[in-house]
Amino acid sequence: MEITSDTHSQHISKQFNHELEELKTHLMAMGGLVEKQVQDAIEALLEGDSRLAERVRDNDKVVNDMQIKIDEECTRVLARRQPAASDLRLVLAVIRATSDLERIGDEASKIARNALSLVEAGRSPRGFVEVRHISEHVRKMVRDALTAFARFDTQLALSVVREDESVDSEYTTAMRSLMTFMMEDPRSISSILSVMWILRALERIGDHADNLAEYVIYLVKGLDIRHTDPDQLDDEAIQGKS
Amino acid sequence: MEITSDTHSQHISKQFNHELEELKTHLMAMGGLVEKQVQDAIEALLEGDSRLAERVRDNDKVVNDMQIKIDEECTRVLARRQPAASDLRLVLAVIRATSDLERIGDEASKIARNALSLVEAGRSPRGFVEVRHISEHVRKMVRDALTAFARFDTQLALSVVREDESVDSEYTTAMRSLMTFMMEDPRSISSILSVMWILRALERIGDHADNLAEYVIYLVKGLDIRHTDPDQLDDEAIQGKS
């Protein structure tokens, strides 16, 4: 009797662990797609490739569907398994993460739409250097945040949080130069505005990567560091001997 | 024995209902503050009141703290009560809603910061009529979404979802006129850009109100209508005889 019950609970816990692993796997798949969307949107812009831009725009549906599917999975796990402690934090972190990934997907699709109007206008406006530079930066942030999530790596997560500040300052500088270009050449206002929207989208993607990184710290350490100034973070407490 | 156990479980269930009610109350308090932040940010802009703008900017901390507090409450309820079905959906809807309210707070604070730079520049630029109009529209959406949440009113929630489309088209029209003003008077580029950022923030607030309304439908009906075209929504299924 004792043995049967043990075997039974071992079976349940094995099944449960499997479900949690599946959640992570699906989140990573969604993350991979979203990363690719950002990369393709920027490539479409820089290469003037309107077909690629259209594909990014249309693929946004796939990202959205993934969010709904993963969220349903999370709800099922919560209802059936009633997880506690770190398992509960994992499920909640996944729910929060799908929301940020979905918004990164939205931003990629906005970039693609602005790329399309730039290609149609046949202009190669100023600001592409800045776009390329910042896009590489935020793509690295997204990639690192996802890796940190997959590996429960709080040190990598913290580096993403700190990275976000430098993206913000690059963004401010780039916006200032674009405004100068506009004033110098008012005929370019409309195309430079499109580039500004693209930069703004990239800056938002950086913010979402920052959020993803914060969830990693939450799920590993149980600390909610959203809204904490990165300079105020206590590295030892976060990275500690976990 | 039977009676004791019944009394005990009635006690727990009363306590549990109380906790769920508390969650809703706290969410409404956060919603009220966020609504006020949007209202004050717009008033600061239109009246050129830099003190009010500074207050909005500084109050964002309070909004952020509320989010963390409510999210902790939700996690505690999930861990201790292990809610199922509609109770689980309520807790998940509250977690999602705090995230949108926090982002509305961020947008209010962005509006306040742009209002500050406009006041400093001493300019009363074009586009204020549009800002006033769209701000009234999105504030109504936020208010209605919160009311729908408080009353589990899916009909009101659906009207908010449909409203978002008309805000989007007002936004596009307003942005187009602002671009024309810029071209006519390049010296006003910098101040018109600030107004554009404010409009963009308002449009985002409309999107968040739309999200809030979708959570109401999710929590009452168990339907996830995010990413569903409002024209494709089946009113009967949503409003049905609940």
mmCIF file with all atom_site columns, N, CA, C and O in Angstrom, chain B residues 34 37-38 41 56-57 103-113 201 205:
data_model
loop_
_atom_site.group_PDB
_atom_site.id
_atom_site.type_symbol
_atom_site.label_atom_id
_atom_site.label_alt_id
_atom_site.label_comp_id
_atom_site.label_asym_id
_atom_site.label_entity_id
_atom_site.label_seq_id
_atom_site.pdbx_PDB_ins_code
_atom_site.Cartn_x
_atom_site.Cartn_y
_atom_site.Cartn_z
_atom_site.occupancy
_atom_site.B_iso_or_equiv
_atom_site.pdbx_formal_charge
_atom_site.auth_seq_id
_atom_site.auth_comp_id
_atom_site.auth_asym_id
_atom_site.auth_atom_id
_atom_site.pdbx_PDB_model_num
ATOM 1  N N  . VAL B 1 34  ? -4.490 55.609 -11.214 1.00 0.00 ? 34  VAL B N  1
ATOM 2  C CA . VAL B 1 34  ? -3.948 55.690 -12.565 1.00 0.00 ? 34  VAL B CA 1
ATOM 3  C C  . VAL B 1 34  ? -4.803 56.626 -13.445 1.00 0.00 ? 34  VAL B C  1
ATOM 4  O O  . VAL B 1 34  ? -4.274 57.436 -14.204 1.00 0.00 ? 34  VAL B O  1
ATOM 5  N N  . GLN B 1 37  ? -3.945 60.043 -12.603 1.00 0.00 ? 37  GLN B N  1
ATOM 6  C CA . GLN B 1 37  ? -2.639 60.413 -13.160 1.00 0.00 ? 37  GLN B CA 1
ATOM 7  C C  . GLN B 1 37  ? -2.788 60.872 -14.620 1.00 0.00 ? 37  GLN B C  1
ATOM 8  O O  . GLN B 1 37  ? -2.192 61.864 -15.025 1.00 0.00 ? 37  GLN B O  1
ATOM 9  N N  . VAL B 1 38  ? -3.599 60.139 -15.378 1.00 0.00 ? 38  VAL B N  1
ATOM 10 C CA . VAL B 1 38  ? -3.790 60.507 -16.788 1.00 0.00 ? 38  VAL B CA 1
ATOM 11 C C  . VAL B 1 38  ? -4.472 61.868 -16.864 1.00 0.00 ? 38  VAL B C  1
ATOM 12 O O  . VAL B 1 38  ? -4.055 62.761 -17.604 1.00 0.00 ? 38  VAL B O  1
ATOM 13 N N  . ALA B 1 41  ? -2.055 64.629 -15.872 1.00 0.00 ? 41  ALA B N  1
ATOM 14 C CA . ALA B 1 41  ? -1.002 64.851 -16.868 1.00 0.00 ? 41  ALA B CA 1
ATOM 15 C C  . ALA B 1 41  ? -1.540 65.714 -18.007 1.00 0.00 ? 41  ALA B C  1
ATOM 16 O O  . ALA B 1 41  ? -0.872 66.648 -18.473 1.00 0.00 ? 41  ALA B O  1
ATOM 17 N N  . VAL B 1 56  ? 2.724  64.472 -11.125 1.00 0.00 ? 56  VAL B N  1
ATOM 18 C CA . VAL B 1 56  ? 2.366  63.247 -11.848 1.00 0.00 ? 56  VAL B CA 1
ATOM 19 C C  . VAL B 1 56  ? 3.619  62.378 -12.020 1.00 0.00 ? 56  VAL B C  1
ATOM 20 O O  . VAL B 1 56  ? 3.593  61.172 -11.756 1.00 0.00 ? 56  VAL B O  1
ATOM 21 N N  . ARG B 1 57  ? 4.693  63.018 -12.456 1.00 0.00 ? 57  ARG B N  1
ATOM 22 C CA . ARG B 1 57  ? 5.932  62.277 -12.692 1.00 0.00 ? 57  ARG B CA 1
ATOM 23 C C  . ARG B 1 57  ? 6.372  61.578 -11.395 1.00 0.00 ? 57  ARG B C  1
ATOM 24 O O  . ARG B 1 57  ? 6.718  60.406 -11.395 1.00 0.00 ? 57  ARG B O  1
ATOM 25 N N  . ARG B 1 103 ? 1.374  50.159 -16.769 1.00 0.00 ? 103 ARG B N  1
ATOM 26 C CA . ARG B 1 103 ? 1.844  50.754 -18.027 1.00 0.00 ? 103 ARG B CA 1
ATOM 27 C C  . ARG B 1 103 ? 1.072  52.022 -18.367 1.00 0.00 ? 103 ARG B C  1
ATOM 28 O O  . ARG B 1 103 ? 1.625  52.964 -18.927 1.00 0.00 ? 103 ARG B O  1
ATOM 29 N N  . ILE B 1 104 ? -0.200 52.080 -18.006 1.00 0.00 ? 104 ILE B N  1
ATOM 30 C CA . ILE B 1 104 ? -0.953 53.329 -18.195 1.00 0.00 ? 104 ILE B CA 1
ATOM 31 C C  . ILE B 1 104 ? -0.299 54.418 -17.333 1.00 0.00 ? 104 ILE B C  1
ATOM 32 O O  . ILE B 1 104 ? -0.120 55.549 -17.768 1.00 0.00 ? 104 ILE B O  1
ATOM 33 N N  . GLY B 1 105 ? 0.089  54.042 -16.116 1.00 0.00 ? 105 GLY B N  1
ATOM 34 C CA . GLY B 1 105 ? 0.792  54.986 -15.237 1.00 0.00 ? 105 GLY B CA 1
ATOM 35 C C  . GLY B 1 105 ? 2.070  55.498 -15.889 1.00 0.00 ? 105 GLY B C  1
ATOM 36 O O  . GLY B 1 105 ? 2.362  56.690 -15.856 1.00 0.00 ? 105 GLY B O  1
ATOM 37 N N  . ASP B 1 106 ? 2.829  54.579 -16.497 1.00 0.00 ? 106 ASP B N  1
ATOM 38 C CA . ASP B 1 106 ? 4.055  54.977 -17.215 1.00 0.00 ? 106 ASP B CA 1
ATOM 39 C C  . ASP B 1 106 ? 3.744  55.986 -18.308 1.00 0.00 ? 106 ASP B C  1
ATOM 40 O O  . ASP B 1 106 ? 4.473  56.959 -18.498 1.00 0.00 ? 106 ASP B O  1
ATOM 41 N N  . GLU B 1 107 ? 2.676  55.724 -19.056 1.00 0.00 ? 107 GLU B N  1
ATOM 42 C CA . GLU B 1 107 ? 2.337  56.622 -20.162 1.00 0.00 ? 107 GLU B CA 1
ATOM 43 C C  . GLU B 1 107 ? 1.931  57.997 -19.613 1.00 0.00 ? 107 GLU B C  1
ATOM 44 O O  . GLU B 1 107 ? 2.282  59.022 -20.187 1.00 0.00 ? 107 GLU B O  1
ATOM 45 N N  . ALA B 1 108 ? 1.199  58.010 -18.487 1.00 0.00 ? 108 ALA B N  1
ATOM 46 C CA . ALA B 1 108 ? 0.811  59.292 -17.874 1.00 0.00 ? 108 ALA B CA 1
ATOM 47 C C  . ALA B 1 108 ? 2.068  60.066 -17.498 1.00 0.00 ? 108 ALA B C  1
ATOM 48 O O  . ALA B 1 108 ? 2.157  61.285 -17.695 1.00 0.00 ? 108 ALA B O  1
ATOM 49 N N  . SER B 1 109 ? 3.044  59.327 -16.986 1.00 0.00 ? 109 SER B N  1
ATOM 50 C CA . SER B 1 109 ? 4.262  59.994 -16.562 1.00 0.00 ? 109 SER B CA 1
ATOM 51 C C  . SER B 1 109 ? 5.060  60.498 -17.783 1.00 0.00 ? 109 SER B C  1
ATOM 52 O O  . SER B 1 109 ? 5.661  61.582 -17.743 1.00 0.00 ? 109 SER B O  1
ATOM 53 N N  . LYS B 1 110 ? 5.009  59.777 -18.902 1.00 0.00 ? 110 LYS B N  1
ATOM 54 C CA . LYS B 1 110 ? 5.636  60.278 -20.140 1.00 0.00 ? 110 LYS B CA 1
ATOM 55 C C  . LYS B 1 110 ? 4.948  61.551 -20.619 1.00 0.00 ? 110 LYS B C  1
ATOM 56 O O  . LYS B 1 110 ? 5.591  62.494 -21.065 1.00 0.00 ? 110 LYS B O  1
ATOM 57 N N  . ILE B 1 111 ? 3.604  61.566 -20.523 1.00 0.00 ? 111 ILE B N  1
ATOM 58 C CA . ILE B 1 111 ? 2.854  62.762 -20.932 1.00 0.00 ? 111 ILE B CA 1
ATOM 59 C C  . ILE B 1 111 ? 3.300  63.940 -20.070 1.00 0.00 ? 111 ILE B C  1
ATOM 60 O O  . ILE B 1 111 ? 3.566  65.029 -20.565 1.00 0.00 ? 111 ILE B O  1
ATOM 61 N N  . ALA B 1 112 ? 3.426  63.688 -18.752 1.00 0.00 ? 112 ALA B N  1
ATOM 62 C CA . ALA B 1 112 ? 3.829  64.758 -17.840 1.00 0.00 ? 112 ALA B CA 1
ATOM 63 C C  . ALA B 1 112 ? 5.220  65.272 -18.197 1.00 0.00 ? 112 ALA B C  1
ATOM 64 O O  . ALA B 1 112 ? 5.468  66.484 -18.189 1.00 0.00 ? 112 ALA B O  1
ATOM 65 N N  . ARG B 1 113 ? 6.126  64.360 -18.534 1.00 0.00 ? 113 ARG B N  1
ATOM 66 C CA . ARG B 1 113 ? 7.489  64.806 -18.871 1.00 0.00 ? 113 ARG B CA 1
ATOM 67 C C  . ARG B 1 113 ? 7.504  65.640 -20.151 1.00 0.00 ? 113 ARG B C  1
ATOM 68 O O  . ARG B 1 113 ? 8.192  66.649 -20.237 1.00 0.00 ? 113 ARG B O  1
ATOM 69 N N  . ALA B 1 201 ? 1.328  58.288 -26.514 1.00 0.00 ? 201 ALA B N  1
ATOM 70 C CA . ALA B 1 201 ? 1.075  57.777 -25.161 1.00 0.00 ? 201 ALA B CA 1
ATOM 71 C C  . ALA B 1 201 ? -0.423 57.555 -24.948 1.00 0.00 ? 201 ALA B C  1
ATOM 72 O O  . ALA B 1 201 ? -0.844 56.540 -24.378 1.00 0.00 ? 201 ALA B O  1
ATOM 73 N N  . ILE B 1 205 ? -2.503 54.164 -24.092 1.00 0.00 ? 205 ILE B N  1
ATOM 74 C CA . ILE B 1 205 ? -3.420 54.040 -22.954 1.00 0.00 ? 205 ILE B CA 1
ATOM 75 C C  . ILE B 1 205 ? -4.731 53.396 -23.423 1.00 0.00 ? 205 ILE B C  1
ATOM 76 O O  . ILE B 1 205 ? -5.292 52.530 -22.747 1.00 0.00 ? 205 ILE B O  1
#
